[in-house]
Amino acid sequence: MDRPLRLPQQDRADFETELGRALAAPQVRAALRDAGDEARGVDRLRRTARENAEFVLAAAAPEYERYAALRADADAVARLPVDVPARERASGWWGVLGVIVPIVAGAAAVILLVLGSVLGLAGDLEVPAHALMVAGWVAAGAAVAGLVVGGLGLLGSAARSKEPAVGEVSEGPGELVRARGAWRAALAERGLLPYLVAQANSAPGQRR
């Protein structure tokens, strides 16, 4: 029975994929033909490669260590709590200024202007009516100003959000992909292929 690989689950599939490719490689097939073991040799080589996976994996140990370290770093970063970037917080404030302030100030302006107009109908309440009217127009001006300033701020934040942040690392995922590819290439070239050819050449039925 094949022994389970001492690899994380996500790496076992890569090992099996490279093992399948190596078993189909011309040099391995040629070695099996020379050994007269082409019929059952593939299954035998697959089994012995799995049983001696630690030996095969050791040939690509440096590449695997780098790949595993990069993956661990990426996993650690993914588990960190998400912090809202400063530009997103600024966008939120501009949204408050451009939406909430105009609504509140506009509602206050309508109420004050209506009250001022009603009180203005009474001859002895001209002073408070005038004060309410002035306050209403001030609130209306604040609503318009908030709408204009907030809208411009949102447009500016949207434009800045399209620019890459200073010092932002965009090569992280690409570097991890390259490290994985380097490990798989080393596993195939320095580990699996030499091992499988050697095992095929040492088959008991090898022709002399």
Short mmCIF file of C-alpha atoms in Angstrom, two decimals:
data_model
loop_
_atom_site.label_atom_id
_atom_site.label_comp_id
_atom_site.label_asym_id
_atom_site.label_seq_id
_atom_site.Cartn_x
_atom_site.Cartn_y
_atom_site.Cartn_z
CA MET A 1 0.00 0.00 0.00
CA ASP A 2 1.29 3.49 -0.83
CA ARG A 3 2.30 5.54 2.16
CA PRO A 4 0.60 8.94 2.42
CA LEU A 5 2.81 11.84 1.43
CA ARG A 6 4.09 13.95 4.28
CA LEU A 7 3.02 17.13 2.58
CA PRO A 8 0.22 19.60 3.15
CA GLN A 9 -2.87 18.68 1.19
CA GLN A 10 -2.37 21.61 -1.16
CA ASP A 11 1.09 20.31 -2.15
CA ARG A 12 0.17 16.66 -2.66
CA ALA A 13 -1.71 17.45 -5.85
CA ASP A 14 1.37 19.25 -7.21
CA PHE A 15 3.56 16.26 -6.39
CA GLU A 16 1.15 13.88 -8.11
CA THR A 17 0.92 16.13 -11.15
CA GLU A 18 4.69 16.33 -11.54
CA LEU A 19 4.98 12.59 -10.90
CA GLY A 20 2.53 11.87 -13.72
CA ARG A 21 4.43 14.15 -16.09
CA ALA A 22 7.76 12.60 -15.14
CA LEU A 23 6.43 9.08 -15.72
CA ALA A 24 5.41 10.15 -19.23
CA ALA A 25 8.78 11.79 -19.96
CA PRO A 26 10.74 10.32 -22.91
CA GLN A 27 13.81 9.53 -20.83
CA VAL A 28 11.80 7.53 -18.31
CA ARG A 29 9.93 5.64 -21.03
CA ALA A 30 13.21 4.90 -22.81
CA ALA A 31 14.76 3.58 -19.59
CA LEU A 32 11.74 1.29 -19.07
CA ARG A 33 12.02 -0.02 -22.61
CA ASP A 34 15.71 -0.72 -22.17
CA ALA A 35 14.91 -2.55 -18.94
CA GLY A 36 12.20 -4.60 -20.63
CA ASP A 37 9.74 -3.44 -18.01
CA GLU A 38 7.60 -0.99 -19.96
CA ALA A 39 4.36 -2.93 -19.40
CA ARG A 40 4.27 -2.82 -15.60
CA GLY A 41 7.11 -0.42 -14.98
CA VAL A 42 5.01 2.74 -14.77
CA ASP A 43 2.95 1.44 -11.87
CA ARG A 44 6.08 0.17 -10.14
CA LEU A 45 7.84 3.51 -10.53
CA ARG A 46 4.80 5.42 -9.34
CA ARG A 47 4.60 3.28 -6.22
CA THR A 48 8.28 3.49 -5.38
CA ALA A 49 8.32 7.27 -5.96
CA ARG A 50 5.50 7.68 -3.45
CA GLU A 51 7.16 5.36 -0.96
CA ASN A 52 10.41 7.32 -1.18
CA ALA A 53 8.84 10.75 -1.53
CA GLU A 54 11.01 12.21 1.24
CA PHE A 55 14.14 11.35 -0.74
CA VAL A 56 12.69 12.77 -3.96
CA LEU A 57 11.46 15.95 -2.24
CA ALA A 58 14.86 16.56 -0.66
CA ALA A 59 16.28 17.36 -4.10
CA ALA A 60 14.03 20.44 -4.29
CA ALA A 61 14.19 21.38 -0.60
CA PRO A 62 15.52 24.97 -1.06
CA GLU A 63 12.78 25.86 -3.53
CA TYR A 64 10.12 24.27 -1.36
CA GLU A 65 11.31 26.10 1.75
CA ARG A 66 11.07 29.43 -0.06
CA TYR A 67 7.65 28.58 -1.45
CA ALA A 68 6.36 27.46 1.96
CA ALA A 69 7.72 30.61 3.64
CA LEU A 70 6.06 32.90 1.10
CA ARG A 71 2.80 31.01 1.42
CA ALA A 72 2.92 31.22 5.21
CA ASP A 73 3.48 34.97 4.99
CA ALA A 74 0.56 35.34 2.59
CA ASP A 75 -1.69 33.30 4.88
CA ALA A 76 -0.65 35.40 7.89
CA VAL A 77 -1.43 38.63 6.04
CA ALA A 78 -4.80 37.25 4.96
CA ARG A 79 -5.69 36.53 8.60
CA LEU A 80 -4.91 40.07 9.76
CA PRO A 81 -7.89 42.29 10.58
CA VAL A 82 -8.82 44.48 7.66
CA ASP A 83 -8.04 48.13 8.29
CA VAL A 84 -9.94 50.78 6.38
CA PRO A 85 -7.42 52.77 4.32
CA ALA A 86 -7.15 56.48 4.97
CA ARG A 87 -8.45 57.32 1.51
CA GLU A 88 -11.59 55.26 2.18
CA ARG A 89 -12.14 57.04 5.49
CA ALA A 90 -11.75 60.35 3.68
CA SER A 91 -14.30 59.23 1.10
CA GLY A 92 -16.68 58.48 3.95
CA TRP A 93 -16.31 61.99 5.36
CA TRP A 94 -16.84 63.51 1.94
CA GLY A 95 -19.95 61.37 1.62
CA VAL A 96 -21.28 62.72 4.92
CA LEU A 97 -20.56 66.28 3.83
CA GLY A 98 -22.05 65.78 0.37
CA VAL A 99 -25.20 63.89 1.40
CA ILE A 100 -26.07 64.13 5.10
CA VAL A 101 -25.23 67.80 5.60
CA PRO A 102 -27.28 69.03 2.60
CA ILE A 103 -30.27 66.95 3.71
CA VAL A 104 -30.19 68.18 7.32
CA ALA A 105 -29.43 71.78 6.38
CA GLY A 106 -32.04 71.75 3.62
CA ALA A 107 -34.72 70.42 5.96
CA ALA A 108 -33.82 73.05 8.55
CA ALA A 109 -33.96 75.77 5.89
CA VAL A 110 -37.44 74.73 4.80
CA ILE A 111 -38.72 74.65 8.38
CA LEU A 112 -37.18 78.02 9.28
CA LEU A 113 -38.42 79.70 6.12
CA VAL A 114 -41.93 78.36 6.60
CA LEU A 115 -42.01 79.46 10.24
CA GLY A 116 -40.61 82.87 9.32
CA SER A 117 -43.24 83.30 6.63
CA VAL A 118 -46.03 82.31 9.02
CA LEU A 119 -44.83 84.62 11.79
CA GLY A 120 -44.37 87.40 9.26
CA LEU A 121 -48.11 87.43 8.72
CA ALA A 122 -48.54 88.72 12.26
CA GLY A 123 -47.65 92.38 12.48
CA ASP A 124 -46.25 92.24 16.02
CA LEU A 125 -43.84 89.32 15.26
CA GLU A 126 -41.81 90.88 12.50
CA VAL A 127 -38.49 90.71 14.41
CA PRO A 128 -38.52 86.95 15.19
CA ALA A 129 -39.97 86.29 11.72
CA HIS A 130 -37.08 88.17 10.13
CA ALA A 131 -34.59 86.26 12.29
CA LEU A 132 -36.12 82.95 11.24
CA MET A 133 -36.03 83.95 7.59
CA VAL A 134 -32.35 84.92 7.85
CA ALA A 135 -31.56 81.64 9.62
CA GLY A 136 -33.49 79.75 6.95
CA TRP A 137 -31.52 81.34 4.13
CA VAL A 138 -28.27 80.65 5.99
CA ALA A 139 -29.26 76.99 6.35
CA ALA A 140 -30.16 76.87 2.66
CA GLY A 141 -26.76 78.30 1.79
CA ALA A 142 -25.09 75.71 4.02
CA ALA A 143 -27.00 72.94 2.23
CA VAL A 144 -25.88 74.17 -1.17
CA ALA A 145 -22.28 74.61 0.00
CA GLY A 146 -22.21 71.14 1.55
CA LEU A 147 -23.59 69.62 -1.63
CA VAL A 148 -21.01 71.35 -3.82
CA VAL A 149 -17.99 70.77 -1.55
CA GLY A 150 -18.95 67.19 -0.75
CA GLY A 151 -19.52 66.37 -4.40
CA LEU A 152 -16.14 67.79 -5.39
CA GLY A 153 -14.50 65.88 -2.54
CA LEU A 154 -16.06 62.61 -3.65
CA LEU A 155 -14.90 63.19 -7.21
CA GLY A 156 -11.36 63.86 -5.98
CA SER A 157 -11.36 60.75 -3.78
CA ALA A 158 -12.60 58.63 -6.68
CA ALA A 159 -9.81 59.94 -8.89
CA ARG A 160 -7.16 59.27 -6.22
CA SER A 161 -8.47 55.77 -5.57
CA LYS A 162 -7.51 54.82 -9.12
CA GLU A 163 -3.86 55.65 -8.42
CA PRO A 164 -1.65 52.93 -6.86
CA ALA A 165 -0.79 53.60 -3.24
CA VAL A 166 2.81 54.59 -2.52
CA GLY A 167 4.82 51.60 -1.44
CA GLU A 168 2.02 49.19 -2.31
CA VAL A 169 3.41 45.74 -3.08
CA SER A 170 1.76 44.32 -6.16
CA GLU A 171 4.21 41.48 -6.74
CA GLY A 172 3.22 39.42 -3.70
CA PRO A 173 0.85 36.97 -5.39
CA GLY A 174 3.03 36.84 -8.49
CA GLU A 175 6.09 36.05 -6.41
CA LEU A 176 4.23 33.23 -4.68
CA VAL A 177 3.17 31.80 -8.05
CA ARG A 178 6.75 31.97 -9.31
CA ALA A 179 8.04 30.26 -6.16
CA ARG A 180 5.53 27.46 -6.61
CA GLY A 181 6.57 27.05 -10.24
CA ALA A 182 10.25 27.01 -9.27
CA TRP A 183 9.60 24.29 -6.70
CA ARG A 184 7.65 22.13 -9.13
CA ALA A 185 10.34 22.55 -11.80
CA ALA A 186 13.10 21.60 -9.34
CA LEU A 187 11.02 18.67 -8.08
CA ALA A 188 10.68 17.35 -11.61
CA GLU A 189 14.18 18.08 -12.92
CA ARG A 190 16.34 17.32 -9.88
CA GLY A 191 14.07 14.95 -8.01
CA LEU A 192 11.60 12.86 -9.95
CA LEU A 193 13.24 12.44 -13.34
CA PRO A 194 16.69 11.30 -12.08
CA TYR A 195 15.08 9.05 -9.48
CA LEU A 196 12.66 7.42 -11.91
CA VAL A 197 15.36 6.85 -14.55
CA ALA A 198 17.63 5.31 -11.94
CA GLN A 199 14.85 3.04 -10.70
CA ALA A 200 13.95 2.01 -14.23
CA ASN A 201 17.57 1.16 -15.01
CA SER A 202 17.79 -0.97 -11.88
CA ALA A 203 14.79 -3.12 -12.80
CA PRO A 204 15.45 -6.86 -12.31
CA GLY A 205 14.55 -7.68 -15.91
CA GLN A 206 16.88 -5.10 -17.49
CA ARG A 207 18.40 -6.28 -20.75
CA ARG A 208 22.18 -6.37 -20.92
#
